[in-house]
Coordinates of C-alpha atoms in Angstrom, one line a residue:
M1 CA 16.0 11.8 8.6
S2 CA 12.2 12.4 9.9
S3 CA 11.7 13.9 12.8
V4 CA 9.4 10.4 14.0
S5 CA 11.2 9.8 17.0
P6 CA 12.5 6.1 16.5
I7 CA 10.5 3.0 17.8
Q8 CA 12.9 1.4 19.9
I9 CA 12.6 -2.6 20.9
P10 CA 12.6 -3.4 25.1
S11 CA 15.8 -2.6 26.0
R12 CA 15.9 -6.9 27.8
L13 CA 15.1 -9.7 25.4
P14 CA 13.9 -13.1 25.9
L15 CA 17.4 -15.0 23.3
L16 CA 15.8 -18.4 21.6
L17 CA 18.9 -19.6 20.6
T18 CA 18.9 -21.6 16.9
H19 CA 21.7 -23.0 15.2
E20 CA 19.1 -23.3 11.9
G21 CA 20.3 -20.2 10.4
V22 CA 20.2 -16.3 10.3
L23 CA 17.4 -14.2 10.8
L24 CA 17.7 -11.0 8.9
P25 CA 15.8 -7.8 9.5
G26 CA 12.5 -7.8 7.6
S27 CA 12.4 -11.4 6.3
T28 CA 10.0 -14.0 7.8
M29 CA 11.6 -17.7 9.1
R30 CA 10.0 -20.9 10.4
T31 CA 12.2 -22.4 13.6
S32 CA 11.6 -25.3 15.5
V33 CA 12.2 -25.1 19.2
D34 CA 12.5 -28.8 21.4
S35 CA 14.7 -27.5 24.0
A36 CA 14.8 -27.3 27.9
R37 CA 15.5 -23.5 27.9
N38 CA 12.8 -23.2 24.8
L39 CA 10.7 -24.4 25.2
Q40 CA 10.4 -23.1 29.0
L41 CA 10.7 -19.5 26.7
V42 CA 8.0 -20.5 24.6
R43 CA 5.7 -21.7 27.8
S44 CA 6.4 -19.2 29.5
R45 CA 7.3 -15.7 27.6
L46 CA 4.9 -16.6 24.5
L47 CA 1.9 -18.1 25.9
K48 CA 1.4 -16.5 28.7
G49 CA 2.1 -13.5 28.0
T50 CA -0.7 -10.6 27.1
S51 CA 1.0 -8.2 25.4
L52 CA 2.8 -6.9 22.2
Q53 CA 5.8 -6.9 23.9
S54 CA 5.7 -10.9 24.7
T55 CA 5.7 -11.5 21.4
I56 CA 8.8 -10.0 20.8
L57 CA 12.1 -11.8 21.2
G58 CA 15.8 -11.8 20.7
V59 CA 17.2 -15.0 17.9
I60 CA 20.7 -15.2 18.3
P61 CA 22.1 -17.6 15.5
N62 CA 24.9 -20.6 15.5
T63 CA 24.5 -20.9 19.1
P64 CA 22.8 -24.7 20.0
D65 CA 20.9 -24.8 22.4
P66 CA 21.7 -27.7 25.0
A67 CA 19.7 -30.2 25.2
S68 CA 19.6 -30.4 29.8
D69 CA 19.1 -27.6 32.0
A70 CA 22.3 -28.6 33.7
Q71 CA 24.3 -28.0 31.0
D72 CA 26.3 -24.4 31.3
L73 CA 25.5 -22.1 28.1
P74 CA 27.8 -21.9 25.4
P75 CA 29.0 -18.8 24.2
L76 CA 26.6 -16.7 22.9
H77 CA 27.1 -14.8 19.4
R78 CA 27.4 -10.7 20.0
I79 CA 24.7 -9.7 17.0
G80 CA 21.0 -10.9 17.4
T81 CA 17.8 -9.3 15.3
A82 CA 14.9 -9.0 17.6
A83 CA 11.7 -10.5 16.3
L84 CA 8.1 -10.9 16.5
A85 CA 7.0 -14.4 16.9
V86 CA 3.6 -14.3 14.2
Q87 CA 2.4 -18.0 15.4
V88 CA 3.2 -20.6 17.6
V89 CA 2.5 -24.1 17.4
G90 CA 2.6 -26.9 19.5
S91 CA 2.9 -30.6 18.3
N92 CA 3.5 -34.5 20.9
W93 CA 4.9 -36.4 17.6
P94 CA 7.9 -37.5 18.1
K95 CA 8.1 -35.5 20.9
P96 CA 6.9 -32.3 22.3
H97 CA 8.1 -29.3 20.2
Y98 CA 6.6 -25.8 19.2
T99 CA 6.9 -24.7 15.5
L100 CA 7.9 -20.9 15.5
L101 CA 7.5 -18.5 13.1
I102 CA 8.5 -15.0 13.6
T103 CA 9.6 -11.9 11.9
G104 CA 12.6 -9.8 12.1
L105 CA 13.0 -6.3 13.3
C106 CA 15.9 -4.9 13.9
R107 CA 19.5 -6.4 15.0
F108 CA 21.0 -6.1 18.1
Q109 CA 23.9 -6.4 20.2
I110 CA 24.4 -8.4 23.8
V111 CA 25.6 -6.2 26.5
Q112 CA 25.4 -8.7 29.3
V113 CA 23.9 -11.4 30.0
L114 CA 21.3 -10.8 32.8
K115 CA 20.3 -14.7 34.1
E116 CA 20.9 -18.0 32.3
K117 CA 17.0 -19.9 33.5
P118 CA 14.9 -20.9 33.0
Y119 CA 15.3 -19.5 29.7
P120 CA 18.5 -16.6 29.1
I121 CA 17.8 -12.4 29.6
A122 CA 20.0 -10.5 28.1
E123 CA 20.9 -7.1 27.7
V124 CA 20.6 -5.4 24.9
E125 CA 21.8 -2.3 22.8
Q126 CA 19.7 -1.5 19.8
L127 CA 21.9 -1.8 16.3
D128 CA 19.3 -0.6 13.7
R129 CA 17.0 2.9 13.1
L130 CA 13.2 1.6 13.0
E131 CA 11.1 4.0 12.5
E132 CA 6.9 4.9 12.2
F133 CA 5.7 7.3 8.9
P134 CA 2.3 8.8 10.2
N135 CA 1.5 9.6 7.2
T136 CA 1.5 9.1 3.3
C137 CA 3.8 13.0 2.8
K138 CA 6.0 12.0 4.9
M139 CA 6.5 8.2 4.1
R140 CA 7.4 10.1 -0.2
E141 CA 9.5 12.5 2.1
E142 CA 11.0 9.7 3.6
L143 CA 11.5 7.9 0.3
G144 CA 13.1 10.9 -1.5
E145 CA 15.5 10.9 0.8
L146 CA 16.5 7.2 1.0
S147 CA 16.3 8.0 -2.8
E148 CA 18.9 10.7 -3.0
Q149 CA 21.8 8.9 -0.5
F150 CA 20.9 5.2 -2.5
Y151 CA 22.4 7.3 -5.2
K152 CA 24.7 9.3 -3.2
Y153 CA 26.1 5.8 -2.2
A154 CA 25.6 4.1 -6.4
V155 CA 28.5 6.7 -7.1
Q156 CA 31.0 5.6 -4.8
V157 CA 30.5 2.3 -4.9
L158 CA 30.7 2.6 -9.0
D159 CA 33.2 4.9 -9.3
P160 CA 36.7 2.5 -9.5
E161 CA 38.7 5.8 -8.2
Q162 CA 37.4 4.8 -4.6
N163 CA 35.4 1.3 -4.8
H164 CA 38.4 -0.8 -4.1
N165 CA 37.9 -0.4 -0.2
F166 CA 35.0 -0.7 1.4
T167 CA 33.6 -1.9 5.1
D168 CA 30.5 -3.6 5.3
H169 CA 29.5 -2.7 8.8
Y170 CA 26.7 -5.6 8.6
L171 CA 29.3 -8.3 8.9
N172 CA 32.5 -6.2 9.8
V173 CA 34.9 -7.3 6.6
A174 CA 36.9 -5.3 4.7
F175 CA 35.7 -5.9 0.6
D176 CA 36.7 -5.1 -2.9
L177 CA 33.8 -4.0 -5.7
S178 CA 36.2 -3.0 -8.0
Q179 CA 36.2 -6.2 -10.2
V180 CA 32.4 -6.4 -9.7
L181 CA 30.5 -5.5 -12.6
F182 CA 26.8 -3.9 -11.7
I183 CA 24.5 -3.8 -14.6
A184 CA 21.7 -1.3 -14.3
T185 CA 18.2 -1.6 -16.6
A186 CA 16.1 1.6 -17.3
N187 CA 13.3 2.4 -19.6
T188 CA 15.0 5.6 -19.9
T189 CA 18.1 8.0 -18.6
A190 CA 16.1 10.9 -18.3
T191 CA 15.4 10.1 -14.4
I192 CA 19.0 8.7 -13.5
P193 CA 21.1 11.4 -12.0
A194 CA 23.4 13.2 -14.2
A195 CA 27.2 12.3 -11.4
L196 CA 25.8 8.5 -11.5
L197 CA 24.9 8.6 -14.9
D198 CA 28.7 9.9 -16.0
R199 CA 29.1 6.4 -14.4
M200 CA 27.8 3.9 -16.4
E201 CA 29.2 3.0 -19.2
I202 CA 25.4 3.0 -21.3
I203 CA 24.1 0.9 -24.0
Q204 CA 20.9 1.8 -25.8
V205 CA 19.0 -1.1 -26.6
P206 CA 16.2 -0.2 -29.1
G207 CA 12.6 -2.3 -29.0
Y208 CA 12.1 -5.0 -30.9
T209 CA 10.4 -4.9 -34.9
Q210 CA 7.4 -5.6 -35.5
E211 CA 8.5 -8.7 -38.5
E212 CA 11.4 -9.5 -35.4
K213 CA 8.8 -10.2 -33.0
I214 CA 7.2 -12.7 -35.7
E215 CA 10.3 -14.4 -35.8
I216 CA 10.7 -14.3 -31.7
A217 CA 7.2 -16.0 -32.2
H218 CA 8.0 -18.4 -34.5
R219 CA 10.9 -19.8 -33.4
H220 CA 11.0 -19.3 -29.9
L221 CA 8.0 -18.9 -28.0
I222 CA 5.7 -20.9 -30.0
P223 CA 7.7 -24.3 -29.5
K224 CA 8.4 -23.8 -25.9
Q225 CA 4.4 -22.6 -25.5
L226 CA 3.5 -26.4 -27.5
E227 CA 6.6 -28.1 -24.7
Q228 CA 4.7 -26.7 -22.1
H229 CA 1.7 -27.0 -22.4
G230 CA 2.3 -30.7 -23.9
L231 CA 1.0 -30.0 -27.8
T232 CA 2.0 -30.5 -31.4
P233 CA 2.1 -29.2 -34.9
Q234 CA -0.5 -31.6 -35.5
Q235 CA -2.6 -30.4 -33.4
I236 CA -2.2 -26.4 -32.7
Q237 CA -1.7 -23.7 -36.2
I238 CA 0.0 -20.3 -35.4
P239 CA -0.5 -18.5 -38.8
Q240 CA 2.0 -15.1 -38.5
V241 CA -0.7 -13.0 -40.1
T242 CA -2.4 -14.5 -36.2
T243 CA 0.9 -13.6 -34.6
L244 CA 0.7 -9.8 -36.2
D245 CA -2.6 -9.5 -34.5
I246 CA -1.8 -10.5 -31.1
I247 CA 1.7 -8.0 -31.5
T248 CA -0.7 -5.1 -32.6
R249 CA -4.2 -5.8 -31.1
Y250 CA -3.0 -7.6 -27.3
T251 CA 0.7 -6.1 -26.8
R252 CA 2.2 -2.6 -26.1
E253 CA 5.9 -3.0 -25.3
A254 CA 8.9 -2.9 -27.0
G255 CA 10.3 -6.6 -26.3
V256 CA 7.9 -9.7 -25.8
R257 CA 7.2 -10.8 -22.8
S258 CA 3.5 -9.7 -23.1
L259 CA 2.9 -12.0 -26.8
D260 CA 4.7 -14.2 -24.5
R261 CA 1.6 -14.6 -22.2
K262 CA -0.7 -14.3 -24.4
L263 CA 0.6 -17.4 -27.0
G264 CA 0.7 -19.1 -23.6
A265 CA -3.1 -18.5 -23.1
I266 CA -3.7 -19.6 -26.3
C267 CA -1.6 -23.1 -26.4
R268 CA -3.8 -23.7 -22.6
A269 CA -7.5 -23.4 -24.6
V270 CA -5.9 -25.2 -27.2
A271 CA -5.2 -27.9 -24.6
V272 CA -8.3 -28.0 -23.1
K273 CA -10.1 -28.6 -26.4
V274 CA -7.7 -31.5 -27.0
A275 CA -8.2 -33.1 -24.0
E276 CA -11.8 -32.0 -23.6
G277 CA -11.8 -33.9 -27.0
Q278 CA -9.9 -37.0 -26.4
H279 CA -12.3 -37.5 -23.4
K280 CA -15.3 -37.8 -26.0
E281 CA -13.7 -40.3 -28.1
A282 CA -13.1 -42.5 -25.4
K283 CA -16.7 -41.8 -23.8
L284 CA -17.7 -42.9 -27.9
D285 CA -15.7 -46.2 -28.2
R286 CA -16.9 -47.3 -24.8
S287 CA -20.8 -46.0 -26.4
D288 CA -19.7 -48.4 -29.3
V289 CA -18.2 -51.6 -27.9
T290 CA -20.9 -51.8 -25.4
E291 CA -23.5 -51.8 -28.3
R292 CA -22.0 -54.0 -30.4
E293 CA -21.8 -56.8 -27.1
G294 CA -25.4 -56.3 -26.0
C295 CA -26.8 -56.0 -29.4
R296 CA -25.5 -58.1 -31.4
E297 CA -27.4 -60.1 -32.5
H298 CA -30.4 -58.0 -33.3
I299 CA -28.4 -55.2 -36.0
L300 CA -29.1 -56.3 -39.1
E301 CA -26.7 -55.4 -41.9
D302 CA -29.0 -53.2 -42.9
E303 CA -29.0 -51.3 -39.6
K304 CA -25.7 -50.3 -39.4
P305 CA -25.9 -47.0 -40.9
E306 CA -27.8 -46.1 -39.0
S307 CA -26.4 -46.7 -36.1
I308 CA -23.1 -44.5 -37.5
S309 CA -25.7 -41.6 -38.2
D310 CA -27.3 -42.1 -34.6
T311 CA -23.7 -41.1 -33.4
T312 CA -22.8 -38.1 -35.2
D313 CA -25.5 -36.2 -33.2
L314 CA -23.2 -36.9 -30.5
A315 CA -20.7 -32.9 -30.2
L316 CA -17.3 -35.1 -32.4
P317 CA -13.9 -34.0 -31.2
P318 CA -12.7 -30.6 -32.6
E319 CA -10.8 -31.2 -36.5
M320 CA -7.2 -31.9 -35.4
P321 CA -4.7 -28.8 -36.5
I322 CA -7.0 -26.6 -34.4
L323 CA -5.9 -23.3 -36.8
I324 CA -6.1 -19.9 -34.8
D325 CA -7.9 -17.1 -36.9
F326 CA -9.1 -13.9 -35.8
H327 CA -11.8 -15.4 -34.3
A328 CA -10.7 -17.9 -32.1
L329 CA -8.7 -14.7 -31.1
K330 CA -11.7 -13.6 -30.2
D331 CA -13.0 -16.7 -28.4
I332 CA -10.0 -17.1 -26.7
L333 CA -8.1 -13.5 -25.9
G334 CA -11.4 -12.1 -26.1
P335 CA -12.2 -7.8 -27.7
P336 CA -8.3 -5.8 -28.8
M337 CA -6.8 -3.7 -25.9
Y338 CA -5.6 -1.6 -28.5
E339 CA -6.1 -0.1 -31.5
M340 CA -3.5 0.7 -34.1
E341 CA -3.5 4.8 -35.0
V342 CA -4.4 4.1 -39.1
S343 CA -3.6 6.1 -41.7
Q344 CA -7.1 8.4 -41.7
R345 CA -7.0 10.5 -44.8
L346 CA -6.9 13.7 -43.7
S347 CA -11.0 15.4 -44.9
Q348 CA -10.6 18.6 -43.7
P349 CA -7.6 21.2 -42.6
G350 CA -5.4 21.5 -39.4
V351 CA -5.3 18.4 -39.6
A352 CA -1.6 16.5 -39.8
I353 CA 0.4 13.3 -39.2
G354 CA 3.1 13.3 -36.4
L355 CA 5.6 11.0 -35.4
A356 CA 6.3 10.3 -31.5
W357 CA 8.6 8.2 -30.0
T358 CA 7.0 6.2 -26.8
P359 CA 9.5 3.7 -24.1
L360 CA 6.9 1.2 -26.6
G361 CA 8.7 2.1 -29.5
G362 CA 7.1 4.8 -31.8
E363 CA 3.6 6.1 -32.9
I364 CA 1.7 8.4 -34.8
M365 CA 0.3 11.4 -33.9
F366 CA -2.4 13.0 -35.0
V367 CA -2.3 17.2 -34.1
E368 CA -5.4 19.4 -34.9
A369 CA -6.5 23.1 -35.4
S370 CA -9.3 25.1 -35.2
R371 CA -10.0 28.9 -35.8
M372 CA -12.6 30.7 -33.7
D373 CA -13.2 34.4 -33.4
G374 CA -11.2 35.7 -30.9
E375 CA -8.9 37.5 -29.1
G376 CA -5.6 36.1 -30.2
Q377 CA -4.9 33.4 -27.2
L378 CA -3.8 30.1 -28.0
T379 CA -5.0 27.1 -25.9
L380 CA -2.9 24.4 -25.8
T381 CA -4.7 20.8 -24.8
G382 CA -3.7 17.0 -25.2
Q383 CA -1.4 16.9 -21.8
L384 CA 1.2 18.6 -23.1
G385 CA 5.1 19.1 -21.8
D386 CA 6.6 22.5 -21.5
V387 CA 8.7 21.6 -24.2
M388 CA 5.7 20.7 -26.6
K389 CA 4.5 24.6 -25.9
E390 CA 7.2 25.8 -26.1
S391 CA 7.7 24.5 -30.0
A392 CA 3.3 25.6 -30.5
H393 CA 4.4 29.0 -29.8
L394 CA 7.8 28.9 -31.8
A395 CA 5.1 27.5 -34.6
I396 CA 2.6 29.7 -34.7
S397 CA 4.8 33.3 -34.6
W398 CA 7.1 31.5 -37.1
L399 CA 4.1 31.7 -38.9
R400 CA 3.5 35.0 -38.4
S401 CA 5.9 36.4 -38.3
N402 CA 5.9 34.3 -42.7
A403 CA 2.2 34.5 -43.8
K404 CA 2.3 37.4 -46.4
K405 CA 5.2 35.1 -47.9
Y406 CA 2.3 32.0 -48.2
Q407 CA 0.2 34.1 -47.9
L408 CA -1.7 32.9 -44.9
T409 CA -4.5 34.8 -43.6
N410 CA -7.7 34.6 -40.6
A411 CA -11.2 34.7 -42.0
F412 CA -11.2 38.7 -41.5
G413 CA -9.0 38.4 -44.3
S414 CA -5.9 39.7 -41.9
F415 CA -2.2 38.7 -42.6
D416 CA -2.2 39.1 -38.8
L417 CA -3.3 35.9 -38.6
L418 CA -3.7 36.2 -34.6
D419 CA -6.1 40.2 -34.8
N420 CA -9.3 38.3 -33.6
T421 CA -9.0 35.3 -34.0
D422 CA -8.1 32.6 -31.6
I423 CA -6.5 29.2 -32.0
H424 CA -7.0 25.6 -31.0
L425 CA -4.5 23.1 -31.1
H426 CA -4.9 19.5 -29.9
F427 CA -3.5 16.4 -30.1
P428 CA -5.2 14.0 -28.8
A429 CA -5.0 10.9 -26.3
G430 CA -4.9 13.2 -24.0
A431 CA -4.6 10.8 -20.7
V432 CA -0.4 10.1 -22.3
T433 CA 2.0 12.9 -21.2
K434 CA 3.4 13.8 -24.4
D435 CA 6.6 16.4 -24.4
G436 CA 9.6 17.0 -26.7
P437 CA 10.6 19.2 -29.6
S438 CA 10.1 16.6 -32.4
A439 CA 6.8 17.7 -32.9
G440 CA 7.4 21.3 -34.2
V441 CA 7.4 20.5 -37.8
T442 CA 4.1 19.1 -37.7
I443 CA 1.8 21.5 -35.7
V444 CA 3.4 24.4 -39.1
T445 CA 2.4 22.3 -40.9
C446 CA -0.7 21.7 -39.1
L447 CA -1.5 25.3 -39.0
A448 CA -0.6 26.9 -42.3
S449 CA -3.7 23.7 -43.6
L450 CA -5.6 25.9 -41.1
F451 CA -4.6 29.0 -42.7
S452 CA -4.7 28.2 -46.1
G453 CA -7.3 25.9 -46.5
R454 CA -5.4 23.1 -48.0
L455 CA -5.6 19.4 -47.1
V456 CA -2.1 17.9 -45.6
R457 CA -1.4 14.9 -47.6
S458 CA -2.8 11.7 -45.4
D459 CA 0.0 9.4 -46.3
V460 CA 2.6 11.7 -45.1
A461 CA 3.9 11.9 -41.5
M462 CA 7.2 14.4 -40.3
T463 CA 8.7 14.9 -36.8
G464 CA 11.9 17.7 -36.8
E465 CA 12.2 20.4 -34.5
I466 CA 12.4 24.0 -35.2
T467 CA 13.6 27.0 -34.5
L468 CA 12.4 31.1 -34.9
R469 CA 14.6 31.4 -38.6
G470 CA 12.5 28.5 -39.9
L471 CA 15.3 25.6 -39.5
V472 CA 14.9 21.7 -38.9
L473 CA 16.7 20.6 -35.9
P474 CA 17.6 16.5 -35.8
V475 CA 15.5 15.0 -33.6
G476 CA 16.4 11.0 -31.7
G477 CA 14.2 8.2 -31.9
I478 CA 14.0 8.0 -36.0
K479 CA 14.0 4.4 -36.3
D480 CA 11.2 3.8 -33.9
K481 CA 9.5 6.9 -35.3
V482 CA 9.9 6.0 -39.1
L483 CA 8.6 1.6 -38.2
A484 CA 5.8 3.4 -36.7
A485 CA 4.7 4.7 -39.7
H486 CA 5.8 1.7 -41.7
R487 CA 3.4 0.0 -39.3
A488 CA 0.3 2.5 -40.5
G489 CA 0.3 3.0 -44.1
L490 CA 1.9 5.4 -44.7
K491 CA 3.8 7.0 -47.5
Q492 CA 6.3 8.9 -47.3
V493 CA 8.3 10.4 -43.9
I494 CA 9.6 14.3 -43.4
I495 CA 13.0 14.1 -41.6
P496 CA 14.8 16.9 -40.5
R497 CA 18.3 16.5 -43.3
R498 CA 20.7 16.3 -40.4
N499 CA 19.2 12.3 -39.0
E500 CA 19.5 10.4 -42.8
K501 CA 22.4 8.8 -41.4
D502 CA 20.3 6.8 -38.9
L503 CA 18.5 5.3 -41.7
E504 CA 20.9 2.6 -42.0
G505 CA 19.7 1.0 -39.1
I506 CA 15.8 1.1 -40.8
P507 CA 15.6 -2.6 -42.0
G508 CA 16.0 -2.5 -46.2
N509 CA 11.9 -3.5 -46.6
V510 CA 10.5 -0.9 -44.5
R511 CA 13.6 1.6 -46.6
Q512 CA 11.7 -0.2 -49.5
D513 CA 8.5 0.4 -48.8
L514 CA 8.7 4.9 -47.6
S515 CA 10.4 7.2 -49.6
F516 CA 11.8 10.1 -47.5
V517 CA 12.1 13.4 -46.9
T518 CA 15.0 15.0 -45.4
A519 CA 14.6 19.1 -44.8
S520 CA 17.1 21.6 -43.4
C521 CA 14.6 24.3 -43.4
L522 CA 10.2 24.7 -43.0
D523 CA 9.8 25.4 -46.9
E524 CA 10.8 22.0 -48.2
V525 CA 9.1 20.4 -45.0
L526 CA 5.9 22.3 -45.8
N527 CA 6.8 21.4 -50.3
A528 CA 6.3 18.2 -49.1
A529 CA 3.8 17.8 -46.4
F530 CA 1.1 19.9 -49.8
D531 CA 0.7 18.4 -53.2
G532 CA 1.6 20.5 -55.3
G533 CA 3.5 22.0 -53.4
F534 CA 3.1 25.4 -51.0
T535 CA 3.3 28.2 -53.1
V536 CA 5.5 31.2 -52.6
K537 CA 4.8 34.5 -53.3
T538 CA 7.7 36.3 -54.9
R539 CA 8.8 39.8 -54.1
P540 CA 8.7 41.9 -57.3
G541 CA 12.2 42.2 -59.1
L542 CA 14.1 45.1 -57.3
L543 CA 16.4 47.6 -59.6
N544 CA 19.5 47.4 -59.5
S545 CA 20.4 50.8 -59.1
K546 CA 23.5 52.3 -61.2
L547 CA 24.8 54.8 -58.8

């Protein structure tokens, strides 16, 4: 553990006897003091003490203090909690008493009671370890060690071979955990130790699609928010188009928690408008009644329309129902927080659209490449992980080895693509860390576009891992990636052939709007990514020898 010496509580503590509950280390509670010994403890120790040590006392649970000093102390509970008195408030009604706000520090065990009057004092033995962390670095080291210990104990708790017999050292009782169901949640399993993950049953819960979020909002979230804010469907209408704008422009999540909060904000704004309208209606009615009573005999029949027209100058209540459209969203929620990566027309060579998976769902990702005179270096930017950097090196190596086959040359006409040429690959959204092998086919397509001078189709997105031989390997997150391509308005998605089975989990309406190309090698990827295919220079036929 830490090399810092632990903090020690005083070996002698005044005892506060209480029967109101148990104070646990790290928790805070209020307790009333009105018995003789406890009153003496507060007056003599807490109110007159001037040091920090004078505010530390021992709290003994389940032990009522006798009402009089003449009575003997009852048997004391042997385990107590050292506490820090944070606040003392006194009152004389209905009788003299104090209210203490105390915070638990650690547990202790009573060795012996040294004296009983005017308040009990005991010699104690500290049971818990208290440490101070002098700097952030050491604190992180301590938290890391605690995390390792937690995982070690969690493995024992979840293992059915050894979780049937445990002893609680806090209460010193045995208990059985073999029949307890533990449920843990995580955004990713990558950070869970392998030994702990091996003892868990993994249930993958994918994020909701946009269509599912819209249905959840209109079936459950909006009725709940209307009820909570006292509104009715006759007062507010939220069309599905508006709900879609909230989902795509104001939230970015796998679930619907933020969507629920945004709908609540809209309902609160509408509730204020409704309340103001009711107030204005009541004010308008009162003014009409006063005018009719005070000036009834002076108003002629031809003057009545003029009086009605005068009331139109007042701010009238809003018309019901209030329709929430894009302009109302901007007024209530402010400008959009997120802009979806829509399919942008690829206007120059060296740009391709890939698909990426995130814990918040799928996203489309633009890959950009440029070349310049240099010494044959490859520059990668966009906060890339090691796996994605390796995919980039794989892509350029495969293209260099197949440059003659596809007639790819650098600016000097050489088939050695890095001959006096530097290549810069960039992945936009540099503030977001990117990693994984699924961008391999996108990088190859982007570089092939750069060196061939041809444009990649602007309605095509792709995903897949590559090998040095030009094979396309399967990747994960196909459903989320395909949904991201559908949201962006793309028409065709290139996926590895071994991921064809994953298309069964995609909603039918999405499959109808998209066409899928399954590829097993990079030749098939390039033929699908460019209009008219990608030409391959065939080698002249060899004469068969007759020998």
